[in-house]
Short mmCIF file of C-alpha atoms and ligand atoms in Angstrom, two decimals:
data_model
loop_
_atom_site.label_atom_id
_atom_site.label_comp_id
_atom_site.label_asym_id
_atom_site.label_seq_id
_atom_site.Cartn_x
_atom_site.Cartn_y
_atom_site.Cartn_z
CA MET A 14 -11.46 -21.82 -2.27
CA GLN A 15 -9.31 -23.20 0.55
CA ILE A 16 -8.55 -21.24 3.70
CA HIS A 17 -5.21 -21.90 5.39
CA THR A 18 -4.36 -20.63 8.84
CA THR A 19 -1.02 -22.43 9.15
CA ILE A 20 2.19 -22.14 7.16
CA ALA A 21 2.32 -25.94 6.84
CA SER A 22 -1.12 -26.14 5.26
CA LEU A 23 -0.42 -23.29 2.85
CA ARG A 24 2.92 -24.83 1.83
CA ALA A 25 1.33 -28.22 1.19
CA ALA A 26 -1.21 -26.60 -1.13
CA ARG A 27 1.43 -24.50 -2.83
CA ALA A 28 3.58 -27.58 -3.52
CA ASN A 29 0.89 -28.92 -5.86
CA ALA A 30 0.37 -25.62 -7.68
CA GLY A 31 2.21 -24.48 -10.81
CA LYS A 32 2.62 -20.75 -11.39
CA VAL A 33 1.41 -18.86 -8.33
CA ALA A 34 0.45 -15.21 -7.92
CA LEU A 35 0.28 -13.77 -4.41
CA VAL A 36 -1.78 -10.74 -3.41
CA PRO A 37 -0.87 -9.67 0.15
CA THR A 38 -3.63 -7.78 1.96
CA MET A 39 -4.67 -6.77 5.45
CA GLY A 40 -8.30 -7.63 4.67
CA ASN A 41 -11.33 -5.31 4.73
CA LEU A 42 -11.31 -5.75 1.00
CA HIS A 43 -12.72 -3.15 -1.39
CA ASP A 44 -12.88 -2.91 -5.20
CA GLY A 45 -9.21 -1.87 -5.32
CA HIS A 46 -8.18 -5.17 -3.76
CA ILE A 47 -10.51 -7.08 -6.05
CA ALA A 48 -8.85 -5.44 -9.08
CA LEU A 49 -5.54 -6.82 -7.73
CA MET A 50 -7.11 -10.29 -7.54
CA HIS A 51 -8.34 -10.04 -11.14
CA GLU A 52 -4.84 -9.06 -12.24
CA ALA A 53 -3.41 -12.01 -10.31
CA VAL A 54 -5.87 -14.37 -12.03
CA LYS A 55 -4.53 -13.09 -15.38
CA GLN A 56 -0.94 -13.59 -14.24
CA ALA A 57 -1.02 -17.15 -12.88
CA GLY A 58 -3.07 -20.35 -12.73
CA THR A 59 -3.17 -20.31 -8.92
CA VAL A 60 -3.94 -17.18 -6.91
CA ILE A 61 -3.19 -16.96 -3.21
CA ALA A 62 -4.46 -13.96 -1.23
CA SER A 63 -3.09 -13.34 2.22
CA VAL A 64 -5.20 -11.65 4.86
CA PHE A 65 -3.11 -10.58 7.84
CA VAL A 66 -3.17 -7.35 9.82
CA ASN A 67 0.54 -6.92 10.42
CA ARG A 68 1.23 -5.38 13.81
CA LEU A 69 4.88 -4.68 12.87
CA GLN A 70 3.96 -1.95 10.41
CA PHE A 71 1.76 0.07 12.79
CA GLY A 72 3.18 2.71 15.10
CA PRO A 73 2.24 2.70 18.82
CA SER A 74 -0.43 5.40 18.37
CA GLU A 75 -1.78 4.08 15.06
CA ASP A 76 -4.95 2.13 14.28
CA PHE A 77 -3.81 -1.51 14.65
CA ASP A 78 -6.51 -2.33 17.21
CA ARG A 79 -9.36 -0.66 15.36
CA TYR A 80 -8.24 -1.69 11.86
CA PRO A 81 -11.42 -3.19 10.35
CA ARG A 82 -11.46 -7.00 10.35
CA THR A 83 -14.16 -8.36 8.01
CA PHE A 84 -12.90 -11.86 7.25
CA GLU A 85 -16.16 -13.56 6.22
CA ALA A 86 -17.14 -10.82 3.79
CA ASP A 87 -13.54 -10.78 2.47
CA CYS A 88 -13.66 -14.52 1.76
CA ALA A 89 -16.92 -14.18 -0.17
CA ARG A 90 -15.35 -11.51 -2.38
CA LEU A 91 -12.13 -13.48 -2.84
CA GLN A 92 -14.01 -16.57 -3.90
CA ALA A 93 -16.08 -14.59 -6.40
CA ALA A 94 -12.87 -13.07 -7.81
CA GLY A 95 -11.40 -16.50 -8.59
CA VAL A 96 -8.90 -16.76 -5.73
CA GLY A 97 -7.98 -20.38 -5.03
CA HIS A 98 -6.36 -20.08 -1.61
CA VAL A 99 -6.52 -17.66 1.30
CA PHE A 100 -3.65 -17.55 3.76
CA ALA A 101 -5.05 -16.07 6.97
CA PRO A 102 -2.61 -16.88 9.77
CA HIS A 103 -3.21 -15.93 13.38
CA GLU A 104 -0.58 -13.64 14.83
CA ALA A 105 0.96 -16.55 16.78
CA GLU A 106 1.53 -18.40 13.50
CA MET A 107 3.32 -15.51 11.79
CA TYR A 108 5.12 -14.30 14.91
CA PRO A 109 5.43 -17.26 17.31
CA GLN A 110 8.19 -15.36 19.10
CA PRO A 111 8.67 -11.59 19.01
CA GLN A 112 10.14 -10.99 15.55
CA GLY A 113 13.85 -10.47 16.17
CA TYR A 114 15.01 -10.47 12.56
CA HIS A 115 13.81 -7.62 10.39
CA VAL A 116 14.25 -6.33 6.87
CA GLU A 117 15.64 -2.81 7.23
CA PRO A 118 15.06 -0.90 3.98
CA PRO A 119 17.64 1.82 3.30
CA PRO A 120 16.75 5.14 4.95
CA GLU A 121 16.85 7.03 1.65
CA GLN A 122 13.86 4.90 0.59
CA ALA A 123 12.13 4.24 3.90
CA GLY A 124 12.91 7.41 5.86
CA ILE A 125 11.26 9.87 3.46
CA LEU A 126 7.60 10.79 2.81
CA GLU A 127 5.53 8.10 4.61
CA GLY A 128 8.61 6.88 6.44
CA ALA A 129 9.32 10.32 7.89
CA PHE A 130 5.87 10.38 9.51
CA ARG A 131 5.59 6.65 10.27
CA PRO A 132 9.00 5.60 11.62
CA GLY A 133 9.55 1.86 11.25
CA HIS A 134 6.55 1.43 8.95
CA PHE A 135 8.48 0.15 5.94
CA ARG A 136 10.65 -2.07 8.13
CA GLY A 137 7.42 -3.74 9.28
CA VAL A 138 6.07 -3.94 5.74
CA ALA A 139 9.29 -5.32 4.24
CA THR A 140 9.64 -7.86 7.04
CA VAL A 141 6.14 -9.27 6.67
CA VAL A 142 6.25 -9.20 2.87
CA LEU A 143 9.55 -11.11 2.80
CA LYS A 144 8.08 -13.60 5.28
CA LEU A 145 4.96 -14.00 3.11
CA PHE A 146 7.20 -14.47 0.07
CA ASN A 147 9.13 -17.17 1.96
CA VAL A 148 5.93 -18.93 2.98
CA VAL A 149 4.15 -18.74 -0.38
CA ALA A 150 7.10 -18.78 -2.80
CA PRO A 151 5.06 -16.95 -5.43
CA ASN A 152 6.18 -16.44 -9.01
CA VAL A 153 4.28 -13.15 -9.18
CA ALA A 154 3.20 -10.69 -6.48
CA VAL A 155 0.60 -8.01 -7.14
CA PHE A 156 0.45 -4.70 -5.24
CA GLY A 157 -1.52 -1.48 -5.73
CA LYS A 158 0.12 1.79 -6.71
CA LYS A 159 -1.96 3.57 -4.09
CA ASP A 160 0.85 2.66 -1.67
CA TYR A 161 3.41 3.98 -4.12
CA GLN A 162 6.36 4.13 -1.74
CA GLN A 163 5.56 0.64 -0.43
CA LEU A 164 5.67 -0.65 -4.00
CA MET A 165 9.05 1.03 -4.56
CA VAL A 166 10.47 -0.46 -1.34
CA ILE A 167 9.21 -3.95 -2.23
CA ARG A 168 10.54 -3.75 -5.79
CA ASN A 169 13.95 -2.75 -4.43
CA MET A 170 13.92 -5.50 -1.81
CA VAL A 171 13.10 -8.09 -4.48
CA GLN A 172 15.84 -6.77 -6.73
CA GLN A 173 18.53 -6.41 -4.05
CA LEU A 174 17.80 -9.78 -2.44
CA ALA A 175 17.52 -11.48 -5.87
CA LEU A 176 14.10 -12.92 -5.11
CA PRO A 177 12.70 -14.78 -8.14
CA ILE A 178 9.41 -12.89 -8.06
CA ASN A 179 7.84 -10.66 -10.69
CA VAL A 180 6.35 -7.68 -8.84
CA VAL A 181 3.33 -6.20 -10.65
CA GLY A 182 1.99 -2.75 -9.68
CA LEU A 183 -1.61 -1.92 -10.50
CA ASP A 184 -3.15 1.54 -10.92
CA THR A 185 -5.20 2.91 -8.05
CA ILE A 186 -8.95 2.29 -8.21
CA ARG A 187 -10.99 5.41 -7.42
CA ALA A 188 -14.55 6.26 -6.49
CA ALA A 189 -16.48 8.22 -9.13
CA ASP A 190 -15.51 11.49 -7.37
CA GLY A 191 -11.80 10.63 -7.51
CA LEU A 192 -11.21 9.46 -3.93
CA ALA A 193 -8.72 6.58 -3.93
CA LEU A 194 -10.34 3.46 -2.49
CA SER A 195 -8.88 2.60 0.90
CA SER A 196 -9.89 0.53 3.89
CA ARG A 197 -9.43 3.67 5.99
CA ASN A 198 -12.13 5.57 4.03
CA GLY A 199 -14.59 3.78 6.29
CA TYR A 200 -13.39 5.95 9.20
CA LEU A 201 -14.64 9.15 7.47
CA THR A 202 -17.82 10.86 8.66
CA PRO A 203 -20.32 11.72 5.88
CA ALA A 204 -19.09 15.34 5.87
CA GLU A 205 -15.46 14.24 5.68
CA ARG A 206 -16.28 11.77 2.91
CA ALA A 207 -17.75 14.65 0.90
CA GLU A 208 -14.58 16.69 1.45
CA ALA A 209 -12.12 13.82 0.88
CA PRO A 210 -11.86 13.98 -2.96
CA ARG A 211 -10.12 17.37 -2.60
CA LEU A 212 -6.84 15.53 -2.06
CA HIS A 213 -7.08 13.86 -5.46
CA ARG A 214 -8.23 17.13 -7.09
CA GLN A 215 -5.13 18.92 -5.78
CA LEU A 216 -2.83 16.15 -7.02
CA ALA A 217 -4.57 16.17 -10.41
CA ALA A 218 -4.20 19.97 -10.65
CA ILE A 219 -0.46 19.68 -9.99
CA ALA A 220 -0.11 16.83 -12.50
CA ASP A 221 -1.90 18.92 -15.15
CA ALA A 222 0.24 21.99 -14.44
CA VAL A 223 3.48 19.99 -14.67
CA ARG A 224 2.34 18.33 -17.89
CA GLN A 225 1.74 21.84 -19.27
CA GLY A 226 5.32 22.82 -18.50
CA GLN A 227 5.16 24.33 -15.00
CA ARG A 228 8.44 23.46 -13.23
CA ASP A 229 8.10 25.51 -10.05
CA PHE A 230 7.19 22.46 -7.98
CA ALA A 231 7.57 24.30 -4.67
CA ALA A 232 4.95 26.88 -5.70
CA LEU A 233 2.53 24.18 -6.85
CA GLU A 234 3.02 22.22 -3.65
CA ALA A 235 2.57 25.32 -1.47
CA ALA A 236 -0.69 26.30 -3.22
CA ALA A 237 -2.11 22.80 -2.80
CA LEU A 238 -1.08 22.63 0.86
CA THR A 239 -2.71 26.00 1.55
CA ASP A 240 -5.95 24.93 -0.10
CA LEU A 241 -6.04 21.71 1.92
CA GLN A 242 -5.32 23.55 5.19
CA GLN A 243 -8.03 26.12 4.42
CA HIS A 244 -10.49 23.25 4.10
CA GLY A 245 -9.66 21.67 7.45
CA TRP A 246 -6.93 19.22 6.42
CA GLN A 247 -3.68 18.70 8.28
CA PRO A 248 -1.21 17.67 5.58
CA ASP A 249 1.89 15.62 6.43
CA TYR A 250 3.48 16.06 3.00
CA LEU A 251 2.61 16.83 -0.58
CA SER A 252 5.53 16.54 -2.92
CA VAL A 253 6.56 16.09 -6.55
CA ARG A 254 9.20 13.35 -6.76
CA ARG A 255 11.02 11.18 -9.25
CA ARG A 256 9.05 7.99 -9.78
CA ALA A 257 12.06 5.69 -9.67
CA ASP A 258 13.37 6.46 -6.18
CA LEU A 259 11.02 9.16 -4.85
CA GLN A 260 13.86 11.64 -4.50
CA ALA A 261 13.53 15.28 -5.60
CA PRO A 262 13.47 15.68 -9.41
CA GLN A 263 16.89 16.39 -10.90
CA SER A 264 16.32 16.66 -14.61
CA ALA A 265 13.46 17.54 -16.94
CA ALA A 266 13.59 13.98 -18.29
CA ASP A 267 12.79 12.35 -14.91
CA PRO A 268 9.41 10.57 -14.92
CA LEU A 269 7.54 12.12 -11.98
CA ALA A 270 4.83 11.40 -9.48
CA VAL A 271 3.14 13.61 -6.93
CA LEU A 272 2.47 12.07 -3.54
CA ALA A 273 0.57 13.26 -0.50
CA ALA A 274 -0.60 12.29 2.95
CA ALA A 275 -3.00 14.38 4.99
CA ARG A 276 -5.28 14.02 7.95
CA LEU A 277 -8.97 14.83 7.68
CA GLY A 278 -10.45 14.71 11.16
CA LYS A 279 -9.09 11.51 12.69
CA THR A 280 -8.43 9.82 9.36
CA ARG A 281 -5.09 9.89 7.59
CA LEU A 282 -5.43 9.56 3.82
CA ILE A 283 -2.66 9.00 1.28
CA ASP A 284 -2.79 9.32 -2.47
CA ASN A 285 -0.51 9.86 -5.47
CA LEU A 286 -0.58 10.36 -9.21
CA GLU A 287 2.00 9.54 -11.84
CA ILE A 288 2.57 12.62 -13.99
O1 PAF B 313 -0.63 -2.86 1.56
C1 PAF B 313 -0.98 -3.57 2.53
O2 PAF B 313 -2.15 -3.90 2.72
C2 PAF B 313 0.08 -4.04 3.51
O3 PAF B 313 1.06 -3.08 3.71
C3 PAF B 313 0.73 -5.38 3.10
C4 PAF B 313 1.48 -5.26 1.79
C5 PAF B 313 -0.37 -6.45 2.98
C6 PAF B 313 1.71 -5.83 4.16
O4 PAF B 313 1.10 -6.02 5.40
#
């Protein structure tokens, strides 16, 4: 496995590769990321994983500085997963000047749900992902559905900018008790970790109720929010949406998903389920 810290080195390696799959990450890899790597290995002969904690997508009071950086352990896992190249640029390589050009996703996609609570987040994500796409020129890019809105924004960016990249979304990997794997789970205290699967249980209860014909989404959402609050959570949102654009459901035929973000102690967790 080769490690590249410069764009020039990565591009030279990419020039000799055939079909390439890219898995963008911010490191601190867990089994969810490794599942993305395995999918990438199935998709293409050469797999490139990027490891870059992207300052642009963090708000001023968010966890950029304390985001866990575990590069050596990450590389061991990437190598074992069959990744051929790691692109791990320093910040000065990705952003040699303050980034003046940005990808501004449309507000109806980026200003709702996560975007309403993390202003500028998807602008930062779309900007770095387009830059990574420009550096790597992948044929395939693999993302997890855990960041469901991020996946929607990236799919739309690829479509609207006519990028020749097949975007693959992979189901969320969960712990045995249902908690979605996330780098931020490491922030939870043991007591919070024991409580954390409640978020998935509430989403699963809503998904079951909707599958059984319940259409009063507001009542389902309110009951779940109350239960979370009664157990010490501070929810940002919990909402049943259309899968395609994450707007409110319009017709009974709309494929749906239920998405949530909530704080448990100092940790903000997100999760979702397709219904
Ligand atoms: O999902 C993530 O880890 C990040 O948002 C991404 C896609 C690597 C961009 O920094």
